[in-house]
Coordinates of C-alpha atoms and ligand atoms in Angstrom, one line a residue:
X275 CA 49.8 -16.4 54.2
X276 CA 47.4 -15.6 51.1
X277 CA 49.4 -18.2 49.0
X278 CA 48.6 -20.8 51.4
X279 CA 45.3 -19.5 51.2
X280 CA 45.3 -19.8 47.8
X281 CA 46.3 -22.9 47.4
X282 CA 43.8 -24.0 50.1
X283 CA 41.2 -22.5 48.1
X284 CA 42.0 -24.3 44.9
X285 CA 41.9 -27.7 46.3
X286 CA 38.4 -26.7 47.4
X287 CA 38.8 -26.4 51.2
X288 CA 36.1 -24.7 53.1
X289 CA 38.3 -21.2 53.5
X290 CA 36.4 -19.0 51.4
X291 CA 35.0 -17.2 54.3
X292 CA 38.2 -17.3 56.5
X293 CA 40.5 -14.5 56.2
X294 CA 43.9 -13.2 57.5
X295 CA 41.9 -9.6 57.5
X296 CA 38.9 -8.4 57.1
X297 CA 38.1 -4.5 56.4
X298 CA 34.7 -3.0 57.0
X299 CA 34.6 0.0 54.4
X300 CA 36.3 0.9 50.8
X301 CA 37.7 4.8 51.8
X302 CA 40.4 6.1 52.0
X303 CA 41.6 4.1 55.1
X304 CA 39.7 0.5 54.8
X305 CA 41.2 0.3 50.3
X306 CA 44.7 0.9 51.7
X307 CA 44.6 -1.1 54.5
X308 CA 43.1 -4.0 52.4
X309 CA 46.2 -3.5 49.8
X310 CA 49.1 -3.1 52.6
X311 CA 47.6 -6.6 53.7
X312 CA 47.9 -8.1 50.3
X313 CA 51.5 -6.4 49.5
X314 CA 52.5 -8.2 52.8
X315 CA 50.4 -11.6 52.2
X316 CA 47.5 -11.7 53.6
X317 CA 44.2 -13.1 52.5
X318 CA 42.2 -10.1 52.7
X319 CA 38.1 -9.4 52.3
X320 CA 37.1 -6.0 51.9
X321 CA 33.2 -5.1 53.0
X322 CA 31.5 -1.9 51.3
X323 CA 28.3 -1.0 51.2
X324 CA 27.8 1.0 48.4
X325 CA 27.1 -1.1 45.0
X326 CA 30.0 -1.8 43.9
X327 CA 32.2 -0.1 42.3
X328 CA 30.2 2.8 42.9
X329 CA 31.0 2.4 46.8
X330 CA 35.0 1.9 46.4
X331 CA 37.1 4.2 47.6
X332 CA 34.4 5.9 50.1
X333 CA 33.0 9.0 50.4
X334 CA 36.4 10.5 49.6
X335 CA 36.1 9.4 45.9
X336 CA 32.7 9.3 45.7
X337 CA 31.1 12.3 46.9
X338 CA 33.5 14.1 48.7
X339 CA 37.7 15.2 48.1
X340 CA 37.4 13.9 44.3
X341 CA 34.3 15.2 42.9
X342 CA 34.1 18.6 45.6
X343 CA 37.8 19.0 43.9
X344 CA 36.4 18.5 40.5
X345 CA 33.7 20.9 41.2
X346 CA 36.4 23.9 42.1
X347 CA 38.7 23.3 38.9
X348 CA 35.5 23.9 37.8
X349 CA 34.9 27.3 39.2
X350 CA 38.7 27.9 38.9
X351 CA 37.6 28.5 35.2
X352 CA 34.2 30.1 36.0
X353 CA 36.2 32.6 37.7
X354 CA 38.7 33.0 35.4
X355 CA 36.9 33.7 32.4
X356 CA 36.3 36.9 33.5
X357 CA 40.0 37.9 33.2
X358 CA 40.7 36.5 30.1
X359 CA 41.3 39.1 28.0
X360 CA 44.0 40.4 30.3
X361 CA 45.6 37.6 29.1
X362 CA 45.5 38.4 25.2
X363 CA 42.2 35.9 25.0
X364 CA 39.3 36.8 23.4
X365 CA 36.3 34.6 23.5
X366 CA 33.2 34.9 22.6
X367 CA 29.7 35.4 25.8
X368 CA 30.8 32.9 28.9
X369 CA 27.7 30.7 30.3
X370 CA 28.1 28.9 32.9
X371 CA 26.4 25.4 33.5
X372 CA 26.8 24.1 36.7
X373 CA 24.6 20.7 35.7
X374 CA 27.6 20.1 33.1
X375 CA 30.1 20.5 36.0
X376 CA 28.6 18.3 38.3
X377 CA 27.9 15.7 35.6
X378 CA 31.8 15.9 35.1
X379 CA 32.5 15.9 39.0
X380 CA 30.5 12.2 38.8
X381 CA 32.3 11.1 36.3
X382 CA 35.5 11.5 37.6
X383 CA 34.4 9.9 40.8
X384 CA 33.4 6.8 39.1
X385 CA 37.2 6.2 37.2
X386 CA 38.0 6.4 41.2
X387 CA 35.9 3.8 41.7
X388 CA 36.6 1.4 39.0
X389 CA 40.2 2.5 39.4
X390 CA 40.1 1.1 43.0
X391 CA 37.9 -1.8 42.0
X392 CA 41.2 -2.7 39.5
X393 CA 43.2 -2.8 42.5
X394 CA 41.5 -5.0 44.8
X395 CA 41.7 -7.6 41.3
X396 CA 45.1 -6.8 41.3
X397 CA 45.9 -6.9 44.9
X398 CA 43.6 -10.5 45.2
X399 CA 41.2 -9.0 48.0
X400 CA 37.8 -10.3 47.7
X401 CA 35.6 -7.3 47.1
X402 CA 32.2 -7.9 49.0
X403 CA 29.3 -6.0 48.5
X404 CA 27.2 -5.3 51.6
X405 CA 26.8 -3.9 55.1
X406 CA 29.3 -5.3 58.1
X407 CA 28.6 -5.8 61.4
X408 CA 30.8 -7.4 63.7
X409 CA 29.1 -10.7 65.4
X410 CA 32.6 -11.0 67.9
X411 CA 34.4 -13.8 68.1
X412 CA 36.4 -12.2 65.0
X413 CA 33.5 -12.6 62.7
X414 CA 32.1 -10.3 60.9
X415 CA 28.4 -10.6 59.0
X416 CA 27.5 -9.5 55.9
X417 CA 24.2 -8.0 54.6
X418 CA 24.4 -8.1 51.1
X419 CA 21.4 -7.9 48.0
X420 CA 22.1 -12.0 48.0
X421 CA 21.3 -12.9 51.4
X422 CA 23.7 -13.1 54.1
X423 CA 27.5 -14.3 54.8
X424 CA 29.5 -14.8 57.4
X425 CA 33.3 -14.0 57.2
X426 CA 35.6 -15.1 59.5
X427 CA 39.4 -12.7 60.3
X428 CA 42.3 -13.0 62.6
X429 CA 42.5 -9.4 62.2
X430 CA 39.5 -6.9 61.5
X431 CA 40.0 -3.2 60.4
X432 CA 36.9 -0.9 61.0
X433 CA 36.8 1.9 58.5
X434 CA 34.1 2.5 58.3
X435 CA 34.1 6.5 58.3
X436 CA 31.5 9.4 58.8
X437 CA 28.5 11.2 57.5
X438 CA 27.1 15.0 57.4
X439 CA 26.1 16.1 60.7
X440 CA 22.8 18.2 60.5
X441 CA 21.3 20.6 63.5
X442 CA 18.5 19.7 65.5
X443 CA 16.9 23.3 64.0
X444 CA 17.6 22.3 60.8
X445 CA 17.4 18.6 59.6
X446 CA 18.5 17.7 56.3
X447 CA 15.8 16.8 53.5
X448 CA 17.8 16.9 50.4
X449 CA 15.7 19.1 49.0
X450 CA 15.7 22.4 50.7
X451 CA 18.0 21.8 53.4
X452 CA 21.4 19.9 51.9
X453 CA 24.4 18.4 53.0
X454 CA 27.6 18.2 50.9
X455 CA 26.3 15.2 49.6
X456 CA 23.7 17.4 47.7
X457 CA 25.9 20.0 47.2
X458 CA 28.6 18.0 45.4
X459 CA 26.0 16.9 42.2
X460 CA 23.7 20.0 42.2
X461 CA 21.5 19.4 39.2
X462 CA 20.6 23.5 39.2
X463 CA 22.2 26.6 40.1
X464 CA 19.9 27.5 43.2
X465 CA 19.5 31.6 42.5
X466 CA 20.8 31.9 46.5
X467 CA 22.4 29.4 49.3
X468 CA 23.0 29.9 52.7
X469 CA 26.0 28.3 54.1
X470 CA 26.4 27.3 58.0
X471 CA 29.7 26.5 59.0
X472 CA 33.1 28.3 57.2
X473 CA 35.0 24.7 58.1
X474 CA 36.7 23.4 54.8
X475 CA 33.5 22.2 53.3
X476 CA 31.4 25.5 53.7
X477 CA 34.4 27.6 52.5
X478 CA 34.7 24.8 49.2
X479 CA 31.5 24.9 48.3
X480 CA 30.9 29.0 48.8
X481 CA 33.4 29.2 46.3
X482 CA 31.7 26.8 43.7
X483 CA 28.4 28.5 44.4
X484 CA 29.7 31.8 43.9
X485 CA 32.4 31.0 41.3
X486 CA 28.7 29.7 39.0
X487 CA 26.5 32.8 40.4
X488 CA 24.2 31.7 43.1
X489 CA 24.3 34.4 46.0
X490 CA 25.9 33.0 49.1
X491 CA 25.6 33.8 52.3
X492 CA 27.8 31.5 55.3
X493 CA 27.4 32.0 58.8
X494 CA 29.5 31.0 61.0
X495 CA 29.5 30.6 65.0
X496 CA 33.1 31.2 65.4
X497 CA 35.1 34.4 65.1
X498 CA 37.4 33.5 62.3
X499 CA 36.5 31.4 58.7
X500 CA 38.5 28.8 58.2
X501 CA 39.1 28.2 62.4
X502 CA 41.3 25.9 62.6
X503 CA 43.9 28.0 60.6
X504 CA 46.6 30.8 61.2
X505 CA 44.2 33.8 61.3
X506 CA 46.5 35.7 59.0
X507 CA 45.2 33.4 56.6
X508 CA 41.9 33.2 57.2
X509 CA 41.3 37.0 57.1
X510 CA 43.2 36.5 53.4
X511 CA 40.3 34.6 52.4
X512 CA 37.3 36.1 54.1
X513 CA 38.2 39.6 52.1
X514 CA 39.1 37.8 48.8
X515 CA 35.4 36.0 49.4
X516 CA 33.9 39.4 50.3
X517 CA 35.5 41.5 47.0
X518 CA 34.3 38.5 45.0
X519 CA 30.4 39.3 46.7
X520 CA 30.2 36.6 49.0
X521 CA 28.5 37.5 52.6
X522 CA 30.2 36.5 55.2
X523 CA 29.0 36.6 59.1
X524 CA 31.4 35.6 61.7
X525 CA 30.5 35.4 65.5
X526 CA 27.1 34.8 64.3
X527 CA 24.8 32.4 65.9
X528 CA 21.4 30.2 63.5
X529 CA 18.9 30.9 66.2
X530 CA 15.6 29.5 64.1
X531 CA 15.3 28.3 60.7
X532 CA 11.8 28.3 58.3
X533 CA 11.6 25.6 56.0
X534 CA 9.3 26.4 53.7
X535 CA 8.6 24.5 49.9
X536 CA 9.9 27.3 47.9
X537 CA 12.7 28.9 50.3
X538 CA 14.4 28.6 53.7
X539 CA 14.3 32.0 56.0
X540 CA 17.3 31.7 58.6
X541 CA 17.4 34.0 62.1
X542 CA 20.8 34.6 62.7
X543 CA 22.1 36.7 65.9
X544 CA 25.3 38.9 65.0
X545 CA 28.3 39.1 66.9
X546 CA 26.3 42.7 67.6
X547 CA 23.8 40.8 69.3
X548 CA 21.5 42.2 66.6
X549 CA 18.8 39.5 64.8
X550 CA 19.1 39.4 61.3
X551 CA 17.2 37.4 59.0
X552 CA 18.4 36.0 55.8
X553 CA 16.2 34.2 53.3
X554 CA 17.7 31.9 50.7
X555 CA 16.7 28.9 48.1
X556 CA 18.7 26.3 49.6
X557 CA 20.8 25.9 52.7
X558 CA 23.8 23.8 53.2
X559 CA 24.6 22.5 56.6
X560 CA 28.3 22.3 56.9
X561 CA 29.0 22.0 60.8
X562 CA 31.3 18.6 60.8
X563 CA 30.6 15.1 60.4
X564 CA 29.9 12.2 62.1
X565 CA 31.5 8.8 62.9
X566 CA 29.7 5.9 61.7
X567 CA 29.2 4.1 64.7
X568 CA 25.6 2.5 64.6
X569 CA 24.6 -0.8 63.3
X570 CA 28.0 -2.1 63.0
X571 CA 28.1 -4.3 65.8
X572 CA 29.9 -2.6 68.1
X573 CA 28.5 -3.9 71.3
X574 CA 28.6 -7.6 69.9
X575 CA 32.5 -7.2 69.7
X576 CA 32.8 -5.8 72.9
X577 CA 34.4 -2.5 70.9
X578 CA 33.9 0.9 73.3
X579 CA 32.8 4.4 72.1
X580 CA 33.4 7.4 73.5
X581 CA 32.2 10.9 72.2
X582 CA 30.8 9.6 69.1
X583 CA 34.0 7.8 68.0
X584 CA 35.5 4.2 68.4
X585 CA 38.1 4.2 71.7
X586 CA 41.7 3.3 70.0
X587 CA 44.7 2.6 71.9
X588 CA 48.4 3.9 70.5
X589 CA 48.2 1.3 67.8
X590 CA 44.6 2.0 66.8
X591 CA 43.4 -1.6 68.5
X592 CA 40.1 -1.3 70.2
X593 CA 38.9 -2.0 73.4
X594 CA 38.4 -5.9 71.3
X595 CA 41.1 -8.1 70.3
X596 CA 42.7 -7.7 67.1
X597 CA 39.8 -5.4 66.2
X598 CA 41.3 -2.3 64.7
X599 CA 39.5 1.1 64.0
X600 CA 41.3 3.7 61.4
X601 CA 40.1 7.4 60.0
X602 CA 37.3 9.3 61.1
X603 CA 35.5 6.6 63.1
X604 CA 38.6 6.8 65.4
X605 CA 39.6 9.9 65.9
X606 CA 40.1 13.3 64.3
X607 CA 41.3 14.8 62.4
X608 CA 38.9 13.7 59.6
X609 CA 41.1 13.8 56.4
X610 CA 41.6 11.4 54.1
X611 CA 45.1 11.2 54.4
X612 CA 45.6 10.6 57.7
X613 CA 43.2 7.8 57.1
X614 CA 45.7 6.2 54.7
X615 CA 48.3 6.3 57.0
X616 CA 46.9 4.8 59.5
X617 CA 45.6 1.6 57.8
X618 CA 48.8 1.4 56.4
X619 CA 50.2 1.7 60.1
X620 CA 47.5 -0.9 61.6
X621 CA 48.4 -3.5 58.8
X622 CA 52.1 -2.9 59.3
X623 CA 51.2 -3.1 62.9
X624 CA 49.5 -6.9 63.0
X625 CA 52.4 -8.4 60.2
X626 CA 55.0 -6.9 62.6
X627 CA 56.6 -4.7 59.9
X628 CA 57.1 -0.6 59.3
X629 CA 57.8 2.4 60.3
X630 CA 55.2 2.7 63.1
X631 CA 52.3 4.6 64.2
X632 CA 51.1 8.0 62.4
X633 CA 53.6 11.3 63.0
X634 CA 49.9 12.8 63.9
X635 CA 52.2 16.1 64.5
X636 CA 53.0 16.7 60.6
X637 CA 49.5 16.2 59.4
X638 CA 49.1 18.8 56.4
X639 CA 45.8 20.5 55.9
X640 CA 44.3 22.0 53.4
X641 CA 41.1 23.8 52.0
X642 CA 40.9 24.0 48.1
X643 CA 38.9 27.1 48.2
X644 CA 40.9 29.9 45.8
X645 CA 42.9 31.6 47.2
X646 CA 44.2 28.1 49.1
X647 CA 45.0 27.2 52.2
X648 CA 47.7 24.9 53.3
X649 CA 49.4 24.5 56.7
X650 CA 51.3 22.2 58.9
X651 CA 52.3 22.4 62.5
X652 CA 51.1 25.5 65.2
X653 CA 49.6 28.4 64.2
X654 CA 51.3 31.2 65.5
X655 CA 48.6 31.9 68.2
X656 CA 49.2 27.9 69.1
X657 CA 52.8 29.0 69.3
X658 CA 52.7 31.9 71.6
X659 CA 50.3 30.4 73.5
X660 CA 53.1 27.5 74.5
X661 CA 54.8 30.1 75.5
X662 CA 57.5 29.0 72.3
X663 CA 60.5 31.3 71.8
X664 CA 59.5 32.1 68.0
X665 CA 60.3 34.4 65.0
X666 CA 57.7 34.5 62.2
X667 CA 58.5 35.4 59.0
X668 CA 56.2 35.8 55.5
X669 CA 56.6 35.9 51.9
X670 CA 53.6 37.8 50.3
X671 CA 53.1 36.4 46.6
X672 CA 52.9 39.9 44.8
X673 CA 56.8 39.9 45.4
X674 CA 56.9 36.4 43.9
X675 CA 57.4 36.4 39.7
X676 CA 55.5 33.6 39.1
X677 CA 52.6 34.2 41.1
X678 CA 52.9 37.7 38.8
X679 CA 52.9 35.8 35.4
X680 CA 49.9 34.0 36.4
X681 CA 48.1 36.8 37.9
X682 CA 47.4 35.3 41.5
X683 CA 49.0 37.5 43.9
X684 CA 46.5 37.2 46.9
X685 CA 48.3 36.1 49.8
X686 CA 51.9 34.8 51.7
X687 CA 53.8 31.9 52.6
X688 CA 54.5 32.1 56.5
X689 CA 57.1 30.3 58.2
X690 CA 56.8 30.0 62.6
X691 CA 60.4 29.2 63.6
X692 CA 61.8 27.9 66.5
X693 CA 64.7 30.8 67.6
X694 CA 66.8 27.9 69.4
X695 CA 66.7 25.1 67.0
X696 CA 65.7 26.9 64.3
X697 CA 63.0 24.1 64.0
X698 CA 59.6 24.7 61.8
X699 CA 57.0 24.8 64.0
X700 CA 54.5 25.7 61.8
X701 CA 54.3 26.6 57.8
X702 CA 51.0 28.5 56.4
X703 CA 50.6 29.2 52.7
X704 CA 47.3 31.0 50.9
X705 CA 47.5 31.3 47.6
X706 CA 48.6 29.5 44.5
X707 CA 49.5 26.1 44.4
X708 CA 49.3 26.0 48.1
X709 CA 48.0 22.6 48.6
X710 CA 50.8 21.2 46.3
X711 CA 53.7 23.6 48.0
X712 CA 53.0 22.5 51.6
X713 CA 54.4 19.1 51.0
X714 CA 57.8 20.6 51.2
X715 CA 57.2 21.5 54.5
X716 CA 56.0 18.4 55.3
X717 CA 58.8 16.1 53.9
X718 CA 61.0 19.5 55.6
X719 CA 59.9 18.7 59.2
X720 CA 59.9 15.2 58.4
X721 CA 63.6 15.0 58.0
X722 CA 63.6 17.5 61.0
X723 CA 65.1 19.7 58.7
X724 CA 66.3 23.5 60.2
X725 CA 64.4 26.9 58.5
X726 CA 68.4 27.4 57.4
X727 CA 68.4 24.5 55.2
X728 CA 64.6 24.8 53.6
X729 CA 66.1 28.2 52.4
X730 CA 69.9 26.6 51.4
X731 CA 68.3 24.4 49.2
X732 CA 68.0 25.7 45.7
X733 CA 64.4 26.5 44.6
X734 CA 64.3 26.6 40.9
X735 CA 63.6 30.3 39.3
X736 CA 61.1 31.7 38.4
X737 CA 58.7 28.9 40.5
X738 CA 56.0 29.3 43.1
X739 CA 58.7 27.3 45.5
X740 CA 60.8 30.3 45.8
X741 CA 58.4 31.6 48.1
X742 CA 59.2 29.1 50.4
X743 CA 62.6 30.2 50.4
X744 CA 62.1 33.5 50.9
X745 CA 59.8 32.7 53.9
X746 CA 62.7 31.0 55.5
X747 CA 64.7 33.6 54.8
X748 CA 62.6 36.4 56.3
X749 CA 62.2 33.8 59.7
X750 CA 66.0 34.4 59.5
X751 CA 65.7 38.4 58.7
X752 CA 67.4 38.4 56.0
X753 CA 64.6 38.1 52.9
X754 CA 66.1 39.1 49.6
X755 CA 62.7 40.1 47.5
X756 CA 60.9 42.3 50.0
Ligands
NAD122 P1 34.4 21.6 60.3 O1 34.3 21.0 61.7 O2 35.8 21.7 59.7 O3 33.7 23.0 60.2 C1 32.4 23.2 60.7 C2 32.3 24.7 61.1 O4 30.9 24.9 61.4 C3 33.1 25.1 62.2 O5 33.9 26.2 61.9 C4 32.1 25.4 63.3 O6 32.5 26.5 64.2 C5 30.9 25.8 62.5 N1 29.6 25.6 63.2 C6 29.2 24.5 63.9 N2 28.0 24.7 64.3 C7 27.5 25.9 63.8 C8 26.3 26.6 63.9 N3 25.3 26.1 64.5 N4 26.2 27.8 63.3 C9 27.3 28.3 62.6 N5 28.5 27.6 62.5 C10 28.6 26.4 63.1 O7 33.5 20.7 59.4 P2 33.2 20.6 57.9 O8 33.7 21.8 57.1 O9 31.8 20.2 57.8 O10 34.1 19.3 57.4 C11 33.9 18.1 58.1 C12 35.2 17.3 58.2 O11 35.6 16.9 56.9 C13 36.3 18.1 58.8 O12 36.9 17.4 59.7 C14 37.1 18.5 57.7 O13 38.5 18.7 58.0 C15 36.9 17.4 56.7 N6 37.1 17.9 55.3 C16 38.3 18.2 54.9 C17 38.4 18.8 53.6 C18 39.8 19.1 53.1 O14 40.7 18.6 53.7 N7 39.9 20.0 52.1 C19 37.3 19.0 52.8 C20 36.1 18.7 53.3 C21 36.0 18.2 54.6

């Protein structure tokens, strides 16, 4: 399709606005979307706001997984200059800058950028810089610094992803009241912040704050940090965060909140019922984001909402014809990743080629806060609340050498195991390396692989893996280590 295209184009027909697919938004889900549909031959146009190639690759690269991640290796070191005479390393007084991290944070963000703007070149999609809205009919406009344009798809992808949700009590101003946004590029250490919400971005960024030496305090409405996780692993981090002085209140409710120029004062109700008040510099409002959904033309292309998010059938077509929606403007969950997936799913979708839809039953997730948190599958509440014949069995890393040699021996590697089958219905790791080890688990149930042959196959010694192992092998009751 794109050769003929191409060819079209160089005898100088009028097709420069006429593509096989068009792809509102540069993330995670709309860049590989935009490739897939090259790789299988497609004249593709890609539409992103943000200047360009500051906008490619979204708010993944830009100001969110990439630089946030950036930020922790960061305070990874902070945190770990402490300790380093333990190791035999002497150095001289440790300062901290947290303008110099943030500076390096951007940086990496914009090799993202550039890194994705090499691909489109390489890939042949037309890059254009500017905002989409769908006009229906399968056209799509385009709002750009140089006027308008009108493209013209057989197939559109919306990708166009989400934004920081604020509260109604407390609006964000960028100034006192921040979202990650903010919090990703701070250009000061603010002396305290108060966190609300202990999702994956309030638990990041406590750690950066802390990890640098601002006071923080997070608040959180529901009884565990980190809810969406096994709660054997979330009570691992809440009393690492708690040694390491972070203040943590779970259960507890932001009634009010006083802006005022030089700090914000925050009413919180307890899980006692008791007010408390808590004053800080700056807060950050981590409580979820939103789909962007306005000003895209929705209603023009006949495209439904519901909730807040585009309506998507089983192959992520909307209500509209050959109008596709992927990542967080569909449906949750939000992670980049499962973003990917699913453009790549869409495009294999409309060219009739693949492997199918998303397996959205082996999505990994996981919160780079240190210690880490991985998992894939059912918690073990989830699991007993199925009523699941199960056997559970953990690895904690102080048995583990290599966790020893590198001093991190905060946490386990939990397996939830199916007694029938002996299928993996759920892995859990906090600790070391556990955003990299729960990919095993992941390819694992992937190949529907039994707990018996995640421990048969040889881990290498002495490695962080063996954990795994050993996890499978205390599902099975018979751990060698412990
Ligand atoms: P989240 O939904 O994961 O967490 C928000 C938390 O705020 C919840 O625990 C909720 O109970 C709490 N909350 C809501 N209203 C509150 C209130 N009024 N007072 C106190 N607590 C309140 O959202 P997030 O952490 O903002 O992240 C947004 C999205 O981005 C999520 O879907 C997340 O998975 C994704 N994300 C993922 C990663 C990662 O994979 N490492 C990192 C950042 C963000």
């Amino acid at each position: 399709m794109r050769a003929l295209w191409n060819q079209r184009k160089i005898r100088g027909d009028d097709v420069a606005d006429n593509f096989d697919l068009i792809v509102i938004g540069a993330g995670p889900g709309g860049y590989v979307a935009a490739i897939r549909g090259a790789q299988l031959g497609m004249s593709v146009a890609c539409v992103e706001v943000g200047d360009a190639p500051g906008g490619l690759g979204g708010v993944c690269n830009n100001t969110g997984c990439i630089p946030t991640k950036a930020m922790l290796e960061s305070a990874k070191y902070a945190k770990k200059a402490g300790s380093l005479k333990d190791f035999g390393v002497n150095v001289g007084e440790v300062t901290l800058d947290i303008a110099v991290a943030s500076k390096r944070a951007s940086s990496v963000a914009s090799q993202g950028a550039k890194g994705v703007a090499f691909l489109f070149k390489k890939n042949k999609i037309e890059s254009i810089t500017g905002w989409g809205r769908l006009a229906g009919g399968g056209k799509v406009e385009v709002e750009g610094k140089d006027g308008k344009r009108t493209l013209t798809g057989k197939n559109i992808i919306i990708a166009t992803g989400s934004r920081p949700r604020d509260l109604p009590i407390l609006k964000f101003d960028g100034k006192r009241v921040w979202s990650s946004d903010q919090a990703v590029f701070p250009k000061e250490l603010p002396a305290s912040i108060g966190i609300i919400g202990a999702g994956a971005i309030g638990m990041e960024f406590a750690d950066v704050y802390n990890a640098f030496g601002s006071k923080v305090t997070v608040i959180e409405a529901l009884e565990q940090v980190l809810p969406l996780e096994d709660a054997d692993c979330s009570s691992v981090v809440e009393k690492s965060y708690r040694k390491r002085g972070i203040d943590i209140m779970t259960g507890a409710r932001l009634e009010k909140a006083d802006v005022g120029s030089k700090n914000v004062k925050l009413h919180v109700k307890g899980k006692d019922g008791k007010m408390q008040e808590v004053t800080v510099d700056v807060v950050l409002v981590a409580v979820g984001r939103a789909p962007i959904i306005d000003d895209i033309g929705l209603d023009k292309a006949g495209v439904k909402t519901e909730r807040g998010a585009i309506v998507v059938d089983d192959s992520l077509q909307t209500t509209a014809k050959n109008v596709y929606a992927v990542g967080d403007v569909a449906k949750p969950p939000l992670l980049a990743h499962k973003a990917s997936h699913e453009g790549i799913a869409v495009v294999e979708h409309i060219a009739g080629v693949g492997h199918g839809m998303v397996d959205y039953d082996n999505i990994p997730n996981v919160t780079y806060c240190h210690p880490e948190v991985a998992s894939v599958g059912l918690t073990e509440k989830a699991a007993k609340e199925k009523g699941l014949d199960i056997e559970v069995g953990s690895f904690p890393w102080s048995a583990n050498g290599r966790a020893r040699t590198s001093g991190e021996t905060e946490g386990f590697v939990k397996i939830i195991r199916d007694r029938k089958y002996s299928e993996i219905l759920g892995a859990h790791i906090v600790g070391p390396s556990a955003s990299e080890l729960i990919a095993e688990f992941v390819v694992g149930r992937h190949l529907e692989s039994t707990v018996e042959e995640m421990e048969k196959a040889i881990h290498p010694h002495p490695t962080l893996s063996e954990a795994i192992a050993e996890a499978a092998l205390a599902a099975l009751g018979r751990v060698i280590h412990m």
